[in-house]
Short mmCIF file of C-alpha atoms and ligand atoms in Angstrom, two decimals:
data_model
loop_
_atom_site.label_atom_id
_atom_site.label_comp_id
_atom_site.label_asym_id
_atom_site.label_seq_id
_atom_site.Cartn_x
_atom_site.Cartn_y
_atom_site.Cartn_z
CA UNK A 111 0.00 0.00 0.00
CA UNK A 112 2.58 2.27 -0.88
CA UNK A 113 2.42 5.65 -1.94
CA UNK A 114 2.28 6.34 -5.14
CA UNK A 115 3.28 9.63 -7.27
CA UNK A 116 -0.04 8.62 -9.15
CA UNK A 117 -2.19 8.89 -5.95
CA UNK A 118 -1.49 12.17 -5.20
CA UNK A 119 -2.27 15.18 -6.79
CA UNK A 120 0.12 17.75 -8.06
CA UNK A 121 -0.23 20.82 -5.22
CA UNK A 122 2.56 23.27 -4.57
CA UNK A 123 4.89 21.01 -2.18
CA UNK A 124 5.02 21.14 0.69
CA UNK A 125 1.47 19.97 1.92
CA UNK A 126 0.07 17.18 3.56
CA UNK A 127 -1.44 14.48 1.68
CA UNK A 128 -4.66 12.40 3.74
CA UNK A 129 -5.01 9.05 2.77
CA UNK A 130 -9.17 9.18 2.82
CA UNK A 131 -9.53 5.30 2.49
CA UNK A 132 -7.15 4.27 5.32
CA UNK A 133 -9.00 6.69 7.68
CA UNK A 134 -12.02 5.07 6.56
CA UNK A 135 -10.69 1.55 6.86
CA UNK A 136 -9.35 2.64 10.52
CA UNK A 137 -12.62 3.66 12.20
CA UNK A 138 -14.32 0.81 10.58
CA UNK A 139 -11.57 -1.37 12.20
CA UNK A 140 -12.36 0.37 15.35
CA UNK A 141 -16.23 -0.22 14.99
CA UNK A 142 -15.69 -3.21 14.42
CA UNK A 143 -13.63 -3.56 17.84
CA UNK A 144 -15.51 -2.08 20.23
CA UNK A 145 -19.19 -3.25 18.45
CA UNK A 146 -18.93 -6.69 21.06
CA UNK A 147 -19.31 -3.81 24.49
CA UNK A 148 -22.20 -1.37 23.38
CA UNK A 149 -20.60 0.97 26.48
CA UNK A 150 -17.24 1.86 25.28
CA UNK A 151 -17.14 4.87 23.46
CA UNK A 152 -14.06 6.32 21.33
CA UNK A 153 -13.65 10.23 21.65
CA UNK A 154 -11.39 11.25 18.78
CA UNK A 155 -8.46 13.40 20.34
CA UNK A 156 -8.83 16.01 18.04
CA UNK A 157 -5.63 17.51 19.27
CA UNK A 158 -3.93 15.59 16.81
CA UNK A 159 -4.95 16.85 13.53
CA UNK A 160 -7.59 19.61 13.57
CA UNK A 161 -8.17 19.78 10.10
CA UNK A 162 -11.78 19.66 8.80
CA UNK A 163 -11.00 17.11 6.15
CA UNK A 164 -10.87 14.22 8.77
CA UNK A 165 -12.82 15.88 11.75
CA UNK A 166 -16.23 15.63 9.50
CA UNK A 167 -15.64 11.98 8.27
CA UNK A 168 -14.65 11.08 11.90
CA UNK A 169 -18.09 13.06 13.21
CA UNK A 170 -19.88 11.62 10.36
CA UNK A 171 -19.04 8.04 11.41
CA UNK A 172 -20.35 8.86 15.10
CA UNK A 173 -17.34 9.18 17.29
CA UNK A 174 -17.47 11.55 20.01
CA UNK A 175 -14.48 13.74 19.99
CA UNK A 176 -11.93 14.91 22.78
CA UNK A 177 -10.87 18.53 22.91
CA UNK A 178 -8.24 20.00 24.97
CA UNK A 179 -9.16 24.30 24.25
CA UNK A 180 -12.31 26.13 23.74
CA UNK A 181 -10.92 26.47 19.88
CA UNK A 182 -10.89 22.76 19.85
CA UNK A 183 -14.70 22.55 20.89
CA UNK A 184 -15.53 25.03 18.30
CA UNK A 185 -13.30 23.21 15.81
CA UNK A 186 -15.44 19.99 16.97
CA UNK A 187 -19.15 21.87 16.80
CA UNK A 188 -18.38 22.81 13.58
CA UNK A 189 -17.19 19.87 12.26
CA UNK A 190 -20.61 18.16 13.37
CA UNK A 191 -19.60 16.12 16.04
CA UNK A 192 -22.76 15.99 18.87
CA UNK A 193 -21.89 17.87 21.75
CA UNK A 194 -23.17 15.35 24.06
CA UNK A 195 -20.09 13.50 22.88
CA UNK A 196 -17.51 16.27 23.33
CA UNK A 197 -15.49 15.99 26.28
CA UNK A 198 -13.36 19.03 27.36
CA UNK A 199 -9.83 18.24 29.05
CA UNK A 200 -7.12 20.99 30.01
CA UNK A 201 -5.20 22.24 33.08
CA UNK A 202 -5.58 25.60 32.10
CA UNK A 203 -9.02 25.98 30.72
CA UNK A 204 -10.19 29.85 30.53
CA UNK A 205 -13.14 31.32 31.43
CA UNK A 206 -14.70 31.68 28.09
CA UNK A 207 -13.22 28.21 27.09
CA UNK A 208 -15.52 26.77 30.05
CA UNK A 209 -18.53 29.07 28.79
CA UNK A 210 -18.11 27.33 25.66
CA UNK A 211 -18.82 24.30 27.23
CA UNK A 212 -21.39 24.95 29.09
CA UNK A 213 -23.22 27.25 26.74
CA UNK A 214 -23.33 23.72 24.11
CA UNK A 215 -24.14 21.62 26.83
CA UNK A 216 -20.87 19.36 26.52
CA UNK A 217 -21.11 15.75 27.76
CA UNK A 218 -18.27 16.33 30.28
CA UNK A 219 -15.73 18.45 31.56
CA UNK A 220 -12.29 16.54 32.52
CA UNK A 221 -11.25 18.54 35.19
CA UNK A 222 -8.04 18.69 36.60
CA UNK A 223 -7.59 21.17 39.72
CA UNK A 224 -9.99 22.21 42.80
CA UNK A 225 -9.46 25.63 41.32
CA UNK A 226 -11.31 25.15 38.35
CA UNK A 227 -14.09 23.15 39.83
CA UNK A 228 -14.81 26.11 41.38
CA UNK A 229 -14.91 28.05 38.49
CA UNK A 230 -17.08 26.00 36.33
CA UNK A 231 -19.61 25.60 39.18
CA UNK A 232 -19.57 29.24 39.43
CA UNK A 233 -19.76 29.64 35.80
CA UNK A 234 -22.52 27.09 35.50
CA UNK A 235 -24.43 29.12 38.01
CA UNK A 236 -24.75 32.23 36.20
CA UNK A 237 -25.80 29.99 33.71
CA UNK A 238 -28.47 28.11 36.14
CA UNK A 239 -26.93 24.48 34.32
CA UNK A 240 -25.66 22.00 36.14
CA UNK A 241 -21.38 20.99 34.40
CA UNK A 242 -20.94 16.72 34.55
CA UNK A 243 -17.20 16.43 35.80
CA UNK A 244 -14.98 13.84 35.84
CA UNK A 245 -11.70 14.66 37.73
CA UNK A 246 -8.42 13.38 35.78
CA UNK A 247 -6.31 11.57 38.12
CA UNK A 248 -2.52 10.87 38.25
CA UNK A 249 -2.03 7.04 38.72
CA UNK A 250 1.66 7.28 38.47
CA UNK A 251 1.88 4.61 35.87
CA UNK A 252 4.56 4.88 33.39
CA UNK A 253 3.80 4.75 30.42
CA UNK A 254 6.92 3.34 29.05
CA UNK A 255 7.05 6.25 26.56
CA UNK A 256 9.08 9.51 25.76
CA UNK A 257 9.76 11.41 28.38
CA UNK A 258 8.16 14.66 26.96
CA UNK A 259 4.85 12.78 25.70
CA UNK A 260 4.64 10.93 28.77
CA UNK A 261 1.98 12.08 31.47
CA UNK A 262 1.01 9.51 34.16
CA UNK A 263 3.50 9.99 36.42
CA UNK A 264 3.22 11.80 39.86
CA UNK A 265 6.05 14.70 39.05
CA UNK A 266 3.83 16.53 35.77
CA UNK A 267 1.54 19.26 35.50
CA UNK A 268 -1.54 16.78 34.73
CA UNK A 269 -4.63 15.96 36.85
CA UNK A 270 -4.86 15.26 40.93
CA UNK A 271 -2.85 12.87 42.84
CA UNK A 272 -4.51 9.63 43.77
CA UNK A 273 -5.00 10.99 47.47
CA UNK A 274 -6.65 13.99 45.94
CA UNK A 275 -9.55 12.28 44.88
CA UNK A 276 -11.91 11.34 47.57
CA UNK A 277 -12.14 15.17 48.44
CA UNK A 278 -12.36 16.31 45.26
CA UNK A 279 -15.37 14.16 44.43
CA UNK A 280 -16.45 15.32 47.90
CA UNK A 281 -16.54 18.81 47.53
CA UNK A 282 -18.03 18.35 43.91
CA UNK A 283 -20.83 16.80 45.83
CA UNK A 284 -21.20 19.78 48.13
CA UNK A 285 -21.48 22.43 45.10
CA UNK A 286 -25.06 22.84 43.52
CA UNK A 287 -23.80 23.25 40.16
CA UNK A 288 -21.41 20.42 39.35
CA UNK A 289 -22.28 16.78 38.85
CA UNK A 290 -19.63 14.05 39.48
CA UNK A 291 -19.59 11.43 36.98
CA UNK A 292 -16.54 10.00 36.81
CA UNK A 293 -12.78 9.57 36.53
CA UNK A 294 -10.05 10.19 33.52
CA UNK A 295 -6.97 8.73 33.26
CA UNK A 296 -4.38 9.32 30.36
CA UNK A 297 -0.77 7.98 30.88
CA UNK A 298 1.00 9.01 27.61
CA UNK A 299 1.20 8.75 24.23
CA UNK A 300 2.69 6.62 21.67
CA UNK A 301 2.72 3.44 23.96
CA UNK A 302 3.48 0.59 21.58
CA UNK A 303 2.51 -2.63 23.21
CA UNK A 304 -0.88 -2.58 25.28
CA UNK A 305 0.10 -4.42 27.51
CA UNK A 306 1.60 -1.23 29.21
CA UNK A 307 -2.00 -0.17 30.16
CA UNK A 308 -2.46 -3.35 32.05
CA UNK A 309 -1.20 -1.53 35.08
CA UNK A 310 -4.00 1.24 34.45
CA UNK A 311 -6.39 -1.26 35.12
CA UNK A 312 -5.38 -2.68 38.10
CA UNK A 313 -5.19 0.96 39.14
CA UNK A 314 -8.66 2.17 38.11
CA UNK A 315 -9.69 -1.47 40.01
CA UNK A 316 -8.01 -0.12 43.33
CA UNK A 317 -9.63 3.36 42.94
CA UNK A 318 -12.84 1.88 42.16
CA UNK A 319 -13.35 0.05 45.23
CA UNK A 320 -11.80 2.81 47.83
CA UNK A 321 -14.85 4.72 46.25
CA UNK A 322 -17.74 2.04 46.54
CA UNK A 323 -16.42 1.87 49.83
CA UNK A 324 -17.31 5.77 50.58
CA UNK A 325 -20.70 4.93 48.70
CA UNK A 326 -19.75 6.81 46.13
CA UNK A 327 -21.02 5.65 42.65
CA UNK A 328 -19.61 6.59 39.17
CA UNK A 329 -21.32 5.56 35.89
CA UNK A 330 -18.04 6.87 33.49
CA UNK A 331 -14.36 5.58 33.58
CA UNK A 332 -12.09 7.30 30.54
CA UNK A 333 -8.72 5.61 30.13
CA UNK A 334 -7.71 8.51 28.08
CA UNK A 335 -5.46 7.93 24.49
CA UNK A 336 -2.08 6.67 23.75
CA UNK A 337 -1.96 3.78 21.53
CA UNK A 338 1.04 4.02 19.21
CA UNK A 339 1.34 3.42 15.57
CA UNK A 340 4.27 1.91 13.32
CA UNK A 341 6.37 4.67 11.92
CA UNK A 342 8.90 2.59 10.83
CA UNK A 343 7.21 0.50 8.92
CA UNK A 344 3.65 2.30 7.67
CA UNK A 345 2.99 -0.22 5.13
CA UNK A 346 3.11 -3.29 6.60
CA UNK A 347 1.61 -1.80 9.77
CA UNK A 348 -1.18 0.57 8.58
CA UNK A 349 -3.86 0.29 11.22
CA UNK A 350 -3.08 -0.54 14.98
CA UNK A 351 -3.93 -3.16 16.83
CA UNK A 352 -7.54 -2.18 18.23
CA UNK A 353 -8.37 -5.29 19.04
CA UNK A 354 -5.33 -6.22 21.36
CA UNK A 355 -6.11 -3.09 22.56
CA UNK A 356 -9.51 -2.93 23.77
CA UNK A 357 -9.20 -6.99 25.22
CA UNK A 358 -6.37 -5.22 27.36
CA UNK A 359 -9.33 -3.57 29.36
CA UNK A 360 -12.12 -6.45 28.68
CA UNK A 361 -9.74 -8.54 30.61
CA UNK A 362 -8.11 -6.10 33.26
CA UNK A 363 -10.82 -3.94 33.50
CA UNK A 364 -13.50 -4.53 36.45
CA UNK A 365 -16.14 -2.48 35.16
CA UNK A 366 -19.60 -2.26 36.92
CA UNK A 367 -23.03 -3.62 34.77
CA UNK A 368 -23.72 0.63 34.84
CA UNK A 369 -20.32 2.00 33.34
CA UNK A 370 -19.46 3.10 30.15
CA UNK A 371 -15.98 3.11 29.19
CA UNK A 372 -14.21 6.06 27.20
CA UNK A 373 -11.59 6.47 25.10
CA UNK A 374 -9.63 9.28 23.68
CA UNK A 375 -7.18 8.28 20.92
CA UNK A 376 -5.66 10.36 18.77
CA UNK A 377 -2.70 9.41 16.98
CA UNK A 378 -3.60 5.58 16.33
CA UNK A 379 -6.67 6.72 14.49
CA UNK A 380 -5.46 9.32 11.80
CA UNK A 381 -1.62 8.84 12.28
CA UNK A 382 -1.03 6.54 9.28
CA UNK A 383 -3.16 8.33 6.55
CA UNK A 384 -0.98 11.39 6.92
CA UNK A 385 2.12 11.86 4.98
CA UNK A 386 4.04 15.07 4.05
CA UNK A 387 4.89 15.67 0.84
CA UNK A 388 8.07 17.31 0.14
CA UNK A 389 10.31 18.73 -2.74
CA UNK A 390 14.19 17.63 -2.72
CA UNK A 391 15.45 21.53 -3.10
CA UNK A 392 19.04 20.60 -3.40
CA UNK A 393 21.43 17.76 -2.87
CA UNK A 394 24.48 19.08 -1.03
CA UNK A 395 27.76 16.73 -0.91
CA UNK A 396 29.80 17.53 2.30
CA UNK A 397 33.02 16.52 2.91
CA UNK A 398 31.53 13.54 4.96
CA UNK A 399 27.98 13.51 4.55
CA UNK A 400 25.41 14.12 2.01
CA UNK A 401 22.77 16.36 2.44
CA UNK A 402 19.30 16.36 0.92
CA UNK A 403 17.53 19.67 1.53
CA UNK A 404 14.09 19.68 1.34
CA UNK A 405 11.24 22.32 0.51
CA UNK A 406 9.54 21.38 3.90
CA UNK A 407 11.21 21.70 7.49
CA UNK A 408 10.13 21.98 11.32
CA UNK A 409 7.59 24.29 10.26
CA UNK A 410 5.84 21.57 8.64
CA UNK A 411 6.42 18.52 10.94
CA UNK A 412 8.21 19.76 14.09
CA UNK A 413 8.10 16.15 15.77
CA UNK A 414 11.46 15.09 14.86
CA UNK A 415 12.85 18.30 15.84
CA UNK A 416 10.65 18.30 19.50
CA UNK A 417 10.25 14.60 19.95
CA UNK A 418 13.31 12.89 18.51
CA UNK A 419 10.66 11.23 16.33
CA UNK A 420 11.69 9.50 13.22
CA UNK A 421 9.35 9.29 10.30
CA UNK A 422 9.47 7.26 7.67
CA UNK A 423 11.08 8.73 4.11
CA UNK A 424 10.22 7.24 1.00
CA UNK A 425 11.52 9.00 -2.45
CA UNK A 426 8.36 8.81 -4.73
CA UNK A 427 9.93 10.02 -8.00
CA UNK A 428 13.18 7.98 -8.36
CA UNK A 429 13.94 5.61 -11.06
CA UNK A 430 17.26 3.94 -9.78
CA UNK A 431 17.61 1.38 -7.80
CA UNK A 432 20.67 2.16 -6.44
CA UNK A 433 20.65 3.64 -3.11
CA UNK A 434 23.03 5.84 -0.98
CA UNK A 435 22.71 7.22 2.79
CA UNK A 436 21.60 11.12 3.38
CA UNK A 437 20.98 13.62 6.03
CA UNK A 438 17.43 14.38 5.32
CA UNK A 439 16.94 17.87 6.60
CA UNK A 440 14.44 21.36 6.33
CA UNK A 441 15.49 24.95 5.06
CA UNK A 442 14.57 26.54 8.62
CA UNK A 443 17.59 28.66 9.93
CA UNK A 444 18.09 26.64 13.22
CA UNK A 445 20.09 23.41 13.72
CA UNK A 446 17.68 21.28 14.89
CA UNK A 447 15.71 21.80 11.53
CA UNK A 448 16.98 17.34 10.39
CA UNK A 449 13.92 15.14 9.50
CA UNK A 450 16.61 11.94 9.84
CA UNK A 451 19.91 11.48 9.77
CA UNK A 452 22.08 8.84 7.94
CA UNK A 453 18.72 7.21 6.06
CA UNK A 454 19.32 5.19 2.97
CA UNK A 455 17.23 6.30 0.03
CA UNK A 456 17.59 6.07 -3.82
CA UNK A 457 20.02 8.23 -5.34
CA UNK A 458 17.84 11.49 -5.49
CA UNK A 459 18.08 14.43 -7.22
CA UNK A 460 16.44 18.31 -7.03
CA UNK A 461 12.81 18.01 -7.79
CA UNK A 462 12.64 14.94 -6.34
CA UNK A 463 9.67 14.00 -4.29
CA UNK A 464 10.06 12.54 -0.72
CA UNK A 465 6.73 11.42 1.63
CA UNK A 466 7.43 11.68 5.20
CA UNK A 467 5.02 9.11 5.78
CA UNK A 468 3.05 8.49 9.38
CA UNK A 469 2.83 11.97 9.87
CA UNK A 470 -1.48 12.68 9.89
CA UNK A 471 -1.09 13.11 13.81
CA UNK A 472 1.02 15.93 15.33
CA UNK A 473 1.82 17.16 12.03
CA UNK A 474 -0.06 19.61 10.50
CA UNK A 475 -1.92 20.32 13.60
CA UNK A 476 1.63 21.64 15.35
CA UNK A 477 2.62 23.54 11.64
CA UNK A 478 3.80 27.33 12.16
CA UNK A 479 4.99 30.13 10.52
CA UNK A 480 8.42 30.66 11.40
CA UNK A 481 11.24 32.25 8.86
CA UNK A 482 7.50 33.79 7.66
CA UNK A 483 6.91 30.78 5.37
CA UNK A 484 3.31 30.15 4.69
CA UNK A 485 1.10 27.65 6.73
CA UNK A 486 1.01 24.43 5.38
CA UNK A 487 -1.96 23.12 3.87
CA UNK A 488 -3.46 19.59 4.08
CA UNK A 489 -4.86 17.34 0.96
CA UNK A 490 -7.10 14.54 0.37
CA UNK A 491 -6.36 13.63 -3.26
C1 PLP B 755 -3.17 13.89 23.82
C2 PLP B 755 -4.27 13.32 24.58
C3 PLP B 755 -4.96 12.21 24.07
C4 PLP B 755 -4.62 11.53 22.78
O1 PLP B 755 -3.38 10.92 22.80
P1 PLP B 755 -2.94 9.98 21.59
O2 PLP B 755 -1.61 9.50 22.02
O3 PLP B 755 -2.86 10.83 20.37
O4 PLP B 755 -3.93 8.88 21.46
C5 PLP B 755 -6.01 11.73 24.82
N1 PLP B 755 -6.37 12.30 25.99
C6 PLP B 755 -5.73 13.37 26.49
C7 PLP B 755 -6.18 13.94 27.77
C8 PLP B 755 -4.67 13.91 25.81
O5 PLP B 755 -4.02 14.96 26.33
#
């Protein structure tokens, strides 16, 4: 299922290119996955690619969405998702972010600090509504991950400690205009094997039974996003594996008859369909390397620059078999501007044209302007 220079369509370079079919395929797969437990529901992270081009298929398909601003609801209202399937996470959420919320009657706000709950009962108030909350907890789990994509632990900026949580649910219960229904989790992204949220489980299982013993009850449990994808090998590995993923928590997972169980992935659901399309610009021969400059840079795809990520680099255009190694890197005046170093390729040549492939999540989405190059666009054919 390789790329082909046929398949995509001849726009000024560089721009993203959205595989339509492998999204499609993907949420069908993921149908398909959960369809055996009517009372899991997937929230599309929208974080991880904003662009309307895959927001309305995903809405139109039915999957809630996860948002992490007030721009990010809007995004999701307007891309037709239901807003009694939008859930709102965030440890800074603004004023007129929670408005938003409560003004489109959002399924749930994930909330993360005693702070806010105060705000959004006082904000729901003024607005005589009543906000559902679930507080995010911390269940220092790691995630076996990144370090700077990784978010369970005790020592980040995320959600309340475990001991936080019986008086937070408390004092939600003493507030007129907040309604506790239930706990978020998220541990970190790009976990590879699911057998790393195993340990989640047993968690939430703990938690769950220090609060039956309080008598308190709570109908939603959301084990947040992470699933990784292949980016070293795309084609062989297009869609995850949903189903090891969701038996992870059919068999870990004590859930109660009442619960419904959410989930917030992002990258494993429009990762894959995403590649960049770039330009070779010049090939520069060092005195020990070879460079290939290309037409795109950080301000494209800024993950291998922020993440150490590696993508996947496939020369579309060449002819030759023979191959040699390169320094793949951007036009962006700062060092760190390298897509990959030392990665074989065909012999290439200017006007060559690379896909970084893998790159639909955290790509476009995290595009700027810097050097005041335009903002890159994204394509579906
Ligand atoms: C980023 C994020 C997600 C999605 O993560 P993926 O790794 O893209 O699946 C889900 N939930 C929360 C709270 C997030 O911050």
């Amino acid at each position: 299922m390789s790329l082909s220079l046929k398949q995509i369509a001849q726009h000024p370079t560089p721009y993203y290119y959205y595989d339509m079919s492998l999204l499609r395929q993907t949420l069908a797969t993921i149908k398909e996955a959960i369809s055996p437990t009517p009372n899991y529901h997937v929230h599309y992270a929208v974080k991880a690619n904003a662009n309307p081009l895959l927001t309305s298929e995903i809405a139109r398909q039915g999957f809630g969405a996860d948002c992490v601003s007030g721009g990010e609801v809007q995004a999701c209202l307007d891309a037709g998702f239901a807003p009694q399937d939008i859930v709102f996470a965030g440890v800074g959420k603004a004023d007129w972010e929670i408005a938003l919320g409560l003004d489109n009657d959002i399924f749930c706000f994930n909330v993360e600090s005693m702070p806010e709950l105060e705000v959004i009962n006082e904000l729901a108030a003024e607005r005589n509504k009543t906000a559902r909350v679930a507080f995010r907890i911390n269940p220092n789990i790691d995630a076996h991950t990144h370090e700077k994509i990784t978010t369970g632990l005790n020592e980040n900026k995320f959600g309340l400690a475990m001991e936080d949580m019986l008086p937070a649910i408390q004092r939600a219960n003493t507030l007129n205009n907040v309604e506790y229904i239930g706990l978020h989790f998220h541990i970190g992204s790009q976990v590879l094997n699911p057998d790393f949220f195993t340990p989640l489980c047993h968690r939430i299982n703990e938690l769950q039974v220090q609060l039956e013993a309080e008598g308190i009850a709570t109908h939603n449990i959301n084990v947040g996003g992470g699933l990784g994808i292949d980016y070293e090998n795309p084609n062989e590995h297009p869609i995850p594996d949903f189903e090891g993923y969701f038996s992870i928590f059919r068999t870990h997972l004590k859930l109660r008859p009442h619960q419904h169980l959410h989930f917030e992935l992002g990258r494993s659901i429009v990762g894959q369909c995403g590649s960049l399309i770039t330009k070779v610009l010049y090939m520069k021969q060092g005195h020990e390397k070879k460079f290939l400059i290309t037409d795109a840079g950080f301000t494209e795809l800024i993950r291998p620059a922020l993440y150490d990520a590696k993508h996947f680099i496939e020369n579309l255009s060449a002819t030759t078999a023979e191959t040699t190694v390169y320094d793949v890197v951007g036009p962006i005046c700062e060092s760190s501007d390298v897509f990959d170093k030392g990665v074989r390729l065909p012999l290439s040549q200017r006007g060559d044209i690379l896909a970084l492939r893998s790159a639909g999540a955290y790509g476009e989405v995290m595009a700027s302007t810097y050097n005041c190059r335009s903002l890159v666009k994204g394509y579906t054919e």
